[in-house]
Amino acid sequence: MDTASKNEKSKLSKLLKEKARTRRIVVVLACFVGFCIAFFLGFAFRSQVSLMESIGVPIGEESTLNRFQSKANSDVGNNKSMKSVYNSLSKRVDEVEDLLSQNSFDSIDIEQSTTDAITAMLKSTGDSFAKYYSAAEYSKIVTESKANPYAGVGVTFNETSGRVYVADVFDGSEAELKGVKAGDYIKSINGENLVGKSAVEVRNLIANKINESLMINLVHPLSKYGESGDEYSVSLTCASLNVPNVTSEISDGLAYINIHQFNEDTASILSTLVKQLDSEDIKAFVIDVRNNPGGYMSGALDSASYFLKTGTLVTIESADGNQDRTTEGETITKKPVVLLTNSNTAAAAEVFVAALHDNNRASVVGEKTAGKGIFAATRELSFGGAVRYTAAKYITPNGNSIQDHGIDPDIDVAGVDDYDFDTEPLRSAIDSAISISSR
């Protein structure tokens, strides 16, 4: 074979190889384009459930396509749905409820499940004042609160850490004569266990038994919350009460005022009383809020405002932010003020004490207060039940939280409950406080 023929054969071979390579590239490109078109058509038709099912593509929860699509949605286009499932308690409960209603042989007790679920949810917050009331329980509370609001057994109640205790015992009452003491915890009434009940529930239970004799089991505490102590029982008759909430007397140049509890009308009564006493020949006011469980916050703030020309009374800390309650105006007296406190001075009474003390308007004598500086709101729910929860905390004008801390006295008097205001050693402490306030 000559040289020319060899060259022609070589050129033909190269040409054939190039054509074959070109065909392979075209095939690969065509396959790639076809795959892409199929991929995007799959997404386009994926949402057309009826169409996809009609052509035999499974759209159930177990399909590979469905699982892939769910993951794609969670990763890119459906983040909100993912959050609602993973971060919402209601969504989780809904999922279990739907599962049981569709697949379980057993039915759900909706009332018991509601109570258990909400109670567990409230417990998880760590709020010792949080409590759930069923529709029947809440309706009973509302009804009984309106029935006999001024009936009782001669004591006022307060609560702490799920336990109700006697905040104050009225002078001359049957409860006082039978040895009931402020600070004693209520365990049962007529055999009904009251552990876990609120002060409102206990008060309503008693008021609903007007003119009846009640067997009340109490504990004189040896531990902080009355878990242990000396138990005793007394029989007390529930009767209509007509006990003055604010009382006063003058002794040896001092005007002594006792506020048993802050009610809606306490501020106006206090204002009238102080103005009358201020005209007498007195050197100072002694306001006794020992065993005062609190009551209406508006009554406490209005009462404090009468003694202050200007200043912050309290800061209310809530989920919406902080709000200052202030006062500005004329005062009802310029004479020194001494406040008497003990470990049962609580809630609104502590706010009253802090407002006068932190604004340098009054000195505090006695014991550290209870440290109950929260507002527990009760909100009715759409299905008739209700939830009580801590809605706000009270901060003193000096920026201190009252809750779990209380207010320290300027002059500590041990066993302050054992002394009337005009007996030693309380009288000496009062005189010292007046001297400090007068400087």
Short mmCIF file of C-alpha atoms in Angstrom, two decimals:
data_model
loop_
_atom_site.label_atom_id
_atom_site.label_comp_id
_atom_site.label_asym_id
_atom_site.label_seq_id
_atom_site.Cartn_x
_atom_site.Cartn_y
_atom_site.Cartn_z
CA MET A 1 0.00 0.00 0.00
CA ASP A 2 1.40 3.33 -1.06
CA THR A 3 1.78 6.31 1.22
CA ALA A 4 -1.21 8.22 -0.20
CA SER A 5 -3.62 5.38 0.52
CA LYS A 6 -2.41 5.10 4.12
CA ASN A 7 -3.00 8.81 4.71
CA GLU A 8 -6.55 8.64 3.34
CA LYS A 9 -7.35 5.66 5.57
CA SER A 10 -6.00 7.48 8.66
CA LYS A 11 -8.12 10.59 7.98
CA LEU A 12 -11.26 8.50 7.58
CA SER A 13 -10.60 6.72 10.90
CA LYS A 14 -10.19 10.01 12.77
CA LEU A 15 -13.38 11.39 11.23
CA LEU A 16 -15.39 8.35 12.32
CA LYS A 17 -14.03 8.61 15.89
CA GLU A 18 -14.97 12.32 16.12
CA LYS A 19 -18.51 11.60 14.90
CA ALA A 20 -18.91 8.83 17.50
CA ARG A 21 -17.66 11.12 20.29
CA THR A 22 -20.07 13.86 19.18
CA ARG A 23 -23.01 11.41 19.24
CA ARG A 24 -22.13 10.34 22.79
CA ILE A 25 -22.01 13.98 23.96
CA VAL A 26 -25.38 14.70 22.36
CA VAL A 27 -26.91 11.62 24.05
CA VAL A 28 -25.53 12.64 27.45
CA LEU A 29 -26.82 16.20 27.04
CA ALA A 30 -30.23 14.94 25.95
CA CYS A 31 -30.47 12.65 28.99
CA PHE A 32 -29.48 15.48 31.31
CA VAL A 33 -32.06 17.83 29.81
CA GLY A 34 -34.70 15.11 30.01
CA PHE A 35 -33.89 14.46 33.67
CA CYS A 36 -34.15 18.17 34.48
CA ILE A 37 -37.48 18.45 32.69
CA ALA A 38 -38.82 15.39 34.56
CA PHE A 39 -37.52 16.74 37.87
CA PHE A 40 -39.24 20.10 37.51
CA LEU A 41 -42.42 18.56 36.15
CA GLY A 42 -42.46 16.33 39.21
CA PHE A 43 -42.46 19.36 41.49
CA ALA A 44 -45.06 21.10 39.35
CA PHE A 45 -47.45 18.15 39.45
CA ARG A 46 -46.61 17.11 43.04
CA SER A 47 -49.22 19.45 44.53
CA GLN A 48 -51.90 18.11 42.16
CA VAL A 49 -52.81 15.19 44.42
CA SER A 50 -55.79 13.90 42.45
CA LEU A 51 -53.88 14.04 39.17
CA MET A 52 -50.86 12.23 40.59
CA GLU A 53 -53.00 9.54 42.18
CA SER A 54 -54.91 9.03 38.90
CA ILE A 55 -51.70 8.17 37.13
CA GLY A 56 -50.59 5.81 39.87
CA VAL A 57 -48.11 7.92 41.85
CA PRO A 58 -48.65 7.33 45.64
CA ILE A 59 -49.16 10.48 47.73
CA GLY A 60 -49.70 8.86 51.15
CA GLU A 61 -47.55 9.50 54.20
CA GLU A 62 -45.44 6.43 53.46
CA SER A 63 -44.49 7.40 49.90
CA THR A 64 -40.88 8.23 49.21
CA LEU A 65 -41.96 11.27 47.24
CA ASN A 66 -44.03 12.55 50.15
CA ARG A 67 -41.16 12.13 52.63
CA PHE A 68 -38.78 13.87 50.29
CA GLN A 69 -41.21 16.72 49.71
CA SER A 70 -41.79 17.12 53.47
CA LYS A 71 -38.08 17.44 54.05
CA ALA A 72 -37.73 19.91 51.21
CA ASN A 73 -40.57 22.02 52.60
CA SER A 74 -39.06 22.02 56.09
CA ASP A 75 -35.66 22.99 54.78
CA VAL A 76 -36.68 25.80 52.47
CA GLY A 77 -40.32 26.76 52.01
CA ASN A 78 -42.23 25.68 55.13
CA ASN A 79 -40.18 26.72 58.15
CA LYS A 80 -43.24 28.15 59.89
CA SER A 81 -45.00 24.76 59.82
CA MET A 82 -41.92 23.07 61.26
CA LYS A 83 -41.82 25.56 64.14
CA SER A 84 -45.50 25.07 64.91
CA VAL A 85 -44.97 21.34 65.28
CA TYR A 86 -41.74 21.41 67.24
CA ASN A 87 -42.27 24.50 69.39
CA SER A 88 -45.99 24.44 70.14
CA LEU A 89 -47.46 22.39 72.98
CA SER A 90 -50.96 22.66 71.52
CA LYS A 91 -49.79 21.20 68.20
CA ARG A 92 -48.20 18.26 69.98
CA VAL A 93 -51.32 17.61 72.02
CA ASP A 94 -53.46 17.95 68.87
CA GLU A 95 -51.34 15.31 67.16
CA VAL A 96 -51.78 12.83 70.01
CA GLU A 97 -55.51 13.59 70.32
CA ASP A 98 -56.03 13.01 66.58
CA LEU A 99 -54.00 9.81 66.72
CA LEU A 100 -56.02 8.40 69.61
CA SER A 101 -59.39 9.49 68.25
CA GLN A 102 -58.67 7.80 64.91
CA ASN A 103 -56.80 4.69 65.97
CA SER A 104 -57.27 3.92 69.68
CA PHE A 105 -59.84 1.43 70.99
CA ASP A 106 -60.24 3.64 74.10
CA SER A 107 -61.87 7.06 74.29
CA ILE A 108 -60.47 10.22 75.84
CA ASP A 109 -61.93 11.70 79.04
CA ILE A 110 -61.83 15.31 77.87
CA GLU A 111 -62.41 16.92 81.29
CA GLN A 112 -59.82 14.83 83.14
CA SER A 113 -57.33 15.19 80.29
CA THR A 114 -57.82 18.96 80.29
CA THR A 115 -57.25 19.18 84.04
CA ASP A 116 -54.17 16.94 83.95
CA ALA A 117 -52.62 18.65 80.92
CA ILE A 118 -53.15 22.23 82.07
CA THR A 119 -52.09 21.42 85.65
CA ALA A 120 -48.87 19.85 84.36
CA MET A 121 -48.25 22.83 82.09
CA LEU A 122 -48.71 25.29 84.96
CA LYS A 123 -46.47 23.21 87.23
CA SER A 124 -43.70 23.32 84.63
CA THR A 125 -43.59 27.13 84.89
CA GLY A 126 -42.43 26.94 88.52
CA ASP A 127 -45.13 29.45 89.50
CA SER A 128 -46.30 28.41 92.98
CA PHE A 129 -49.44 30.54 92.60
CA ALA A 130 -50.49 29.02 89.26
CA LYS A 131 -53.66 26.94 89.41
CA TYR A 132 -56.27 25.56 87.04
CA TYR A 133 -59.99 25.60 87.86
CA SER A 134 -62.44 23.44 85.96
CA ALA A 135 -65.63 25.07 84.68
CA ALA A 136 -67.56 23.68 87.68
CA GLU A 137 -64.94 24.83 90.19
CA TYR A 138 -64.68 28.32 88.75
CA SER A 139 -68.45 28.74 88.59
CA LYS A 140 -68.66 27.74 92.24
CA ILE A 141 -65.97 30.26 93.24
CA VAL A 142 -67.74 33.10 91.44
CA THR A 143 -71.12 32.18 92.90
CA GLU A 144 -69.86 31.80 96.46
CA SER A 145 -67.84 35.02 96.30
CA LYS A 146 -71.08 36.93 95.71
CA ALA A 147 -73.13 35.02 98.29
CA ASN A 148 -71.82 36.12 101.71
CA PRO A 149 -68.81 38.42 101.21
CA TYR A 150 -68.82 39.58 104.85
CA ALA A 151 -69.30 36.24 106.59
CA GLY A 152 -66.48 34.40 108.37
CA VAL A 153 -65.02 33.08 111.60
CA GLY A 154 -63.15 36.15 112.78
CA VAL A 155 -59.90 35.75 110.84
CA THR A 156 -58.40 36.89 107.54
CA PHE A 157 -56.57 34.48 105.26
CA ASN A 158 -53.53 34.58 103.02
CA GLU A 159 -51.58 31.94 101.14
CA THR A 160 -48.03 31.02 100.28
CA SER A 161 -46.59 28.11 98.28
CA GLY A 162 -49.99 26.47 97.94
CA ARG A 163 -50.84 26.66 101.65
CA VAL A 164 -53.46 28.90 103.25
CA TYR A 165 -52.75 30.41 106.64
CA VAL A 166 -54.40 32.73 109.17
CA ALA A 167 -53.13 36.21 108.43
CA ASP A 168 -54.89 38.00 111.27
CA VAL A 169 -57.28 37.25 114.11
CA PHE A 170 -59.85 39.90 114.99
CA ASP A 171 -59.81 41.24 118.53
CA GLY A 172 -62.55 39.74 120.69
CA SER A 173 -63.55 37.16 118.09
CA GLU A 174 -64.41 33.55 118.90
CA ALA A 175 -61.26 32.51 117.04
CA GLU A 176 -59.11 34.65 119.33
CA LEU A 177 -60.82 33.32 122.46
CA LYS A 178 -60.20 29.72 121.33
CA GLY A 179 -56.51 30.25 120.68
CA VAL A 180 -56.25 30.64 116.91
CA LYS A 181 -53.01 32.49 116.12
CA ALA A 182 -51.85 34.50 113.13
CA GLY A 183 -49.53 32.31 111.07
CA ASP A 184 -51.36 29.05 111.77
CA TYR A 185 -52.02 26.98 108.64
CA ILE A 186 -55.47 25.67 107.72
CA LYS A 187 -55.43 21.93 107.13
CA SER A 188 -59.10 20.98 106.83
CA ILE A 189 -62.65 22.17 107.49
CA ASN A 190 -65.28 19.61 108.43
CA GLY A 191 -62.90 16.91 107.24
CA GLU A 192 -62.37 18.44 103.77
CA ASN A 193 -58.65 18.58 102.94
CA LEU A 194 -57.68 22.15 102.04
CA VAL A 195 -54.04 21.62 101.10
CA GLY A 196 -53.61 23.11 97.63
CA LYS A 197 -56.68 25.33 97.92
CA SER A 198 -56.41 29.09 97.48
CA ALA A 199 -57.25 31.68 100.12
CA VAL A 200 -60.32 32.67 98.10
CA GLU A 201 -61.57 29.07 98.05
CA VAL A 202 -61.12 28.69 101.81
CA ARG A 203 -62.79 32.04 102.49
CA ASN A 204 -65.72 31.13 100.24
CA LEU A 205 -66.08 27.69 101.81
CA ILE A 206 -66.44 29.25 105.26
CA ALA A 207 -68.70 32.12 104.16
CA ASN A 208 -71.03 29.64 102.46
CA LYS A 209 -71.64 27.99 105.86
CA ILE A 210 -73.14 31.04 107.56
CA ASN A 211 -74.66 30.33 110.98
CA GLU A 212 -73.13 26.84 110.96
CA SER A 213 -70.55 25.45 113.37
CA LEU A 214 -67.36 24.40 111.58
CA MET A 215 -64.70 22.01 112.83
CA ILE A 216 -61.45 23.54 111.66
CA ASN A 217 -58.16 21.65 111.82
CA LEU A 218 -55.08 23.88 112.00
CA VAL A 219 -51.31 23.54 112.35
CA HIS A 220 -49.17 25.82 114.48
CA PRO A 221 -46.08 25.66 112.24
CA LEU A 222 -42.66 24.47 113.30
CA SER A 223 -41.44 24.64 109.68
CA LYS A 224 -41.61 27.48 107.17
CA TYR A 225 -44.77 26.44 105.32
CA GLY A 226 -46.45 24.40 108.02
CA GLU A 227 -45.40 20.99 106.70
CA SER A 228 -44.82 20.07 110.34
CA GLY A 229 -46.06 21.49 113.59
CA ASP A 230 -48.56 21.12 116.40
CA GLU A 231 -52.01 20.23 115.09
CA TYR A 232 -55.16 21.30 116.89
CA SER A 233 -58.87 21.61 116.12
CA VAL A 234 -61.42 24.25 117.07
CA SER A 235 -65.15 24.59 116.52
CA LEU A 236 -65.99 28.05 115.16
CA THR A 237 -69.32 29.48 114.07
CA CYS A 238 -69.53 31.31 110.76
CA ALA A 239 -71.33 34.61 111.22
CA SER A 240 -71.82 37.92 109.46
CA LEU A 241 -68.88 40.19 110.21
CA ASN A 242 -69.00 43.86 110.99
CA VAL A 243 -65.42 44.48 112.03
CA PRO A 244 -63.88 47.93 111.43
CA ASN A 245 -61.00 47.61 108.98
CA VAL A 246 -59.18 50.70 110.28
CA THR A 247 -59.01 51.46 114.01
CA SER A 248 -57.15 54.12 115.99
CA GLU A 249 -56.26 55.41 119.44
CA ILE A 250 -54.03 58.07 120.96
CA SER A 251 -51.55 57.25 123.70
CA ASP A 252 -48.78 59.36 125.18
CA GLY A 253 -48.54 61.73 122.24
CA LEU A 254 -48.69 59.03 119.53
CA ALA A 255 -51.56 58.43 117.13
CA TYR A 256 -51.81 54.68 116.63
CA ILE A 257 -53.64 53.42 113.51
CA ASN A 258 -54.19 49.74 112.75
CA ILE A 259 -54.99 48.74 109.16
CA HIS A 260 -56.21 45.13 109.16
CA GLN A 261 -56.43 44.86 105.38
CA PHE A 262 -56.47 47.17 102.36
CA ASN A 263 -59.98 47.38 100.96
CA GLU A 264 -61.47 49.65 98.32
CA ASP A 265 -62.47 52.23 100.94
CA THR A 266 -59.36 52.00 103.17
CA ALA A 267 -57.65 55.05 101.65
CA SER A 268 -60.62 57.37 102.15
CA ILE A 269 -61.16 56.14 105.72
CA LEU A 270 -57.46 56.57 106.48
CA SER A 271 -57.39 60.07 105.00
CA THR A 272 -60.31 61.24 107.11
CA LEU A 273 -58.89 59.65 110.24
CA VAL A 274 -55.38 61.09 109.84
CA LYS A 275 -56.73 64.59 109.24
CA GLN A 276 -58.76 64.36 112.44
CA LEU A 277 -55.87 63.01 114.49
CA ASP A 278 -53.43 65.52 112.99
CA SER A 279 -55.34 68.30 114.65
CA GLU A 280 -54.70 66.70 118.03
CA ASP A 281 -51.55 67.32 120.07
CA ILE A 282 -49.54 64.38 118.72
CA LYS A 283 -45.91 64.07 117.69
CA ALA A 284 -46.09 61.13 115.26
CA PHE A 285 -48.27 58.52 113.57
CA VAL A 286 -47.72 54.82 114.17
CA ILE A 287 -49.36 52.74 111.45
CA ASP A 288 -49.62 49.06 112.30
CA VAL A 289 -49.73 46.66 109.34
CA ARG A 290 -48.67 43.58 111.31
CA ASN A 291 -50.63 40.56 110.08
CA ASN A 292 -52.02 42.62 107.20
CA PRO A 293 -52.40 40.15 104.27
CA GLY A 294 -52.65 42.87 101.64
CA GLY A 295 -55.92 43.13 99.77
CA TYR A 296 -56.68 45.74 97.12
CA MET A 297 -53.51 47.18 95.58
CA SER A 298 -55.38 50.36 94.68
CA GLY A 299 -56.27 50.83 98.35
CA ALA A 300 -52.62 50.44 99.39
CA LEU A 301 -51.27 52.81 96.73
CA ASP A 302 -53.91 55.46 97.38
CA SER A 303 -53.21 55.23 101.11
CA ALA A 304 -49.47 55.70 100.57
CA SER A 305 -50.03 58.65 98.23
CA TYR A 306 -51.68 60.66 101.01
CA PHE A 307 -48.37 60.78 102.88
CA LEU A 308 -46.15 61.65 99.88
CA LYS A 309 -46.01 64.93 98.01
CA THR A 310 -44.26 63.37 95.04
CA GLY A 311 -42.45 60.16 94.14
CA THR A 312 -42.68 56.65 92.74
CA LEU A 313 -44.93 54.34 94.74
CA VAL A 314 -44.11 51.05 93.01
CA THR A 315 -42.84 49.65 89.73
CA ILE A 316 -45.02 46.93 88.21
CA GLU A 317 -42.97 44.45 86.20
CA SER A 318 -44.95 42.39 83.68
CA ALA A 319 -44.57 40.67 80.33
CA ASP A 320 -45.46 43.98 78.66
CA GLY A 321 -42.60 45.82 80.39
CA ASN A 322 -42.29 47.98 83.49
CA GLN A 323 -44.81 50.56 84.60
CA ASP A 324 -44.23 53.09 87.38
CA ARG A 325 -47.08 54.19 89.64
CA THR A 326 -46.33 57.67 90.91
CA THR A 327 -48.00 60.31 93.04
CA GLU A 328 -48.02 64.08 93.13
CA GLY A 329 -50.09 66.38 95.31
CA GLU A 330 -50.70 67.65 98.80
CA THR A 331 -50.12 65.43 101.84
CA ILE A 332 -52.52 64.96 104.75
CA THR A 333 -49.81 65.34 107.41
CA LYS A 334 -46.18 66.34 107.74
CA LYS A 335 -45.61 64.60 111.05
CA PRO A 336 -43.25 61.60 111.34
CA VAL A 337 -44.61 58.17 110.41
CA VAL A 338 -43.52 54.80 111.85
CA LEU A 339 -44.68 51.53 110.31
CA LEU A 340 -45.00 48.32 112.35
CA THR A 341 -44.42 45.09 110.41
CA ASN A 342 -44.04 41.36 111.00
CA SER A 343 -43.58 38.21 108.93
CA ASN A 344 -47.30 38.20 108.03
CA THR A 345 -47.23 41.68 106.50
CA ALA A 346 -47.77 40.71 102.87
CA ALA A 347 -48.56 41.70 99.29
CA ALA A 348 -50.28 45.11 99.03
CA ALA A 349 -49.26 45.87 102.64
CA GLU A 350 -45.60 45.38 101.66
CA VAL A 351 -46.04 47.74 98.71
CA PHE A 352 -47.50 50.32 101.10
CA VAL A 353 -44.54 49.93 103.45
CA ALA A 354 -41.94 50.12 100.65
CA ALA A 355 -43.55 53.20 99.11
CA LEU A 356 -43.25 55.20 102.34
CA HIS A 357 -39.92 53.73 103.42
CA ASP A 358 -38.02 54.10 100.13
CA ASN A 359 -39.22 57.68 99.72
CA ASN A 360 -37.80 58.46 103.21
CA ARG A 361 -41.27 59.23 104.53
CA ALA A 362 -41.46 56.51 107.19
CA SER A 363 -39.28 54.30 109.36
CA VAL A 364 -40.01 50.58 109.71
CA VAL A 365 -40.01 48.81 113.07
CA GLY A 366 -40.58 45.12 113.77
CA GLU A 367 -39.78 42.09 111.63
CA LYS A 368 -38.97 41.39 108.00
CA THR A 369 -42.14 41.19 105.90
CA ALA A 370 -43.49 38.08 104.14
CA GLY A 371 -41.96 38.63 100.70
CA LYS A 372 -45.12 38.19 98.64
CA GLY A 373 -44.62 40.69 95.89
CA ILE A 374 -46.61 39.32 92.97
CA PHE A 375 -49.99 39.91 91.37
CA ALA A 376 -51.84 36.66 90.66
CA ALA A 377 -54.41 37.14 87.91
CA THR A 378 -57.31 34.78 87.27
CA ARG A 379 -58.42 34.55 83.64
CA GLU A 380 -61.59 32.78 82.52
CA LEU A 381 -61.12 30.46 79.54
CA SER A 382 -63.40 30.06 76.52
CA PHE A 383 -64.73 26.68 77.69
CA GLY A 384 -65.69 27.89 81.19
CA GLY A 385 -62.60 26.94 83.18
CA ALA A 386 -60.08 29.44 84.51
CA VAL A 387 -56.36 29.77 85.10
CA ARG A 388 -54.67 31.69 87.88
CA TYR A 389 -51.09 32.75 87.18
CA THR A 390 -48.49 35.32 88.19
CA ALA A 391 -49.10 38.30 85.92
CA ALA A 392 -46.78 40.86 87.50
CA LYS A 393 -44.14 41.44 90.16
CA TYR A 394 -43.81 44.45 92.39
CA ILE A 395 -40.54 46.36 92.57
CA THR A 396 -39.91 48.90 95.34
CA PRO A 397 -39.03 52.53 94.52
CA ASN A 398 -35.39 51.67 95.30
CA GLY A 399 -35.46 48.93 92.67
CA ASN A 400 -35.72 45.88 94.95
CA SER A 401 -37.99 42.93 94.25
CA ILE A 402 -40.42 42.22 97.08
CA GLN A 403 -41.08 38.62 96.03
CA ASP A 404 -39.17 36.12 98.22
CA HIS A 405 -37.16 38.98 99.76
CA GLY A 406 -39.55 41.08 101.80
CA ILE A 407 -38.71 44.39 103.43
CA ASP A 408 -36.19 44.62 106.23
CA PRO A 409 -37.06 46.86 109.19
CA ASP A 410 -34.90 49.80 110.15
CA ILE A 411 -35.14 48.66 113.76
CA ASP A 412 -35.59 44.94 114.33
CA VAL A 413 -37.76 43.91 117.27
CA ALA A 414 -37.75 40.19 118.01
CA GLY A 415 -41.13 38.75 119.00
CA VAL A 416 -42.88 41.89 117.81
CA ASP A 417 -46.28 40.13 117.96
CA ASP A 418 -46.01 39.87 121.72
CA TYR A 419 -46.12 43.64 122.24
CA ASP A 420 -48.75 46.33 121.99
CA PHE A 421 -47.44 49.53 120.45
CA ASP A 422 -47.19 51.24 123.84
CA THR A 423 -45.29 48.47 125.69
CA GLU A 424 -41.57 47.71 125.88
CA PRO A 425 -39.46 47.00 123.95
CA LEU A 426 -41.60 48.06 121.00
CA ARG A 427 -42.24 51.52 122.43
CA SER A 428 -38.50 52.18 122.76
CA ALA A 429 -37.98 51.15 119.14
CA ILE A 430 -40.80 53.45 118.02
CA ASP A 431 -39.31 56.37 119.93
CA SER A 432 -35.92 55.71 118.32
CA ALA A 433 -37.52 55.59 114.87
CA ILE A 434 -39.31 58.88 115.48
CA SER A 435 -36.02 60.49 116.51
CA ILE A 436 -34.38 59.27 113.31
CA SER A 437 -37.30 60.50 111.15
CA SER A 438 -37.29 63.92 112.81
CA ARG A 439 -33.67 64.69 111.99
#
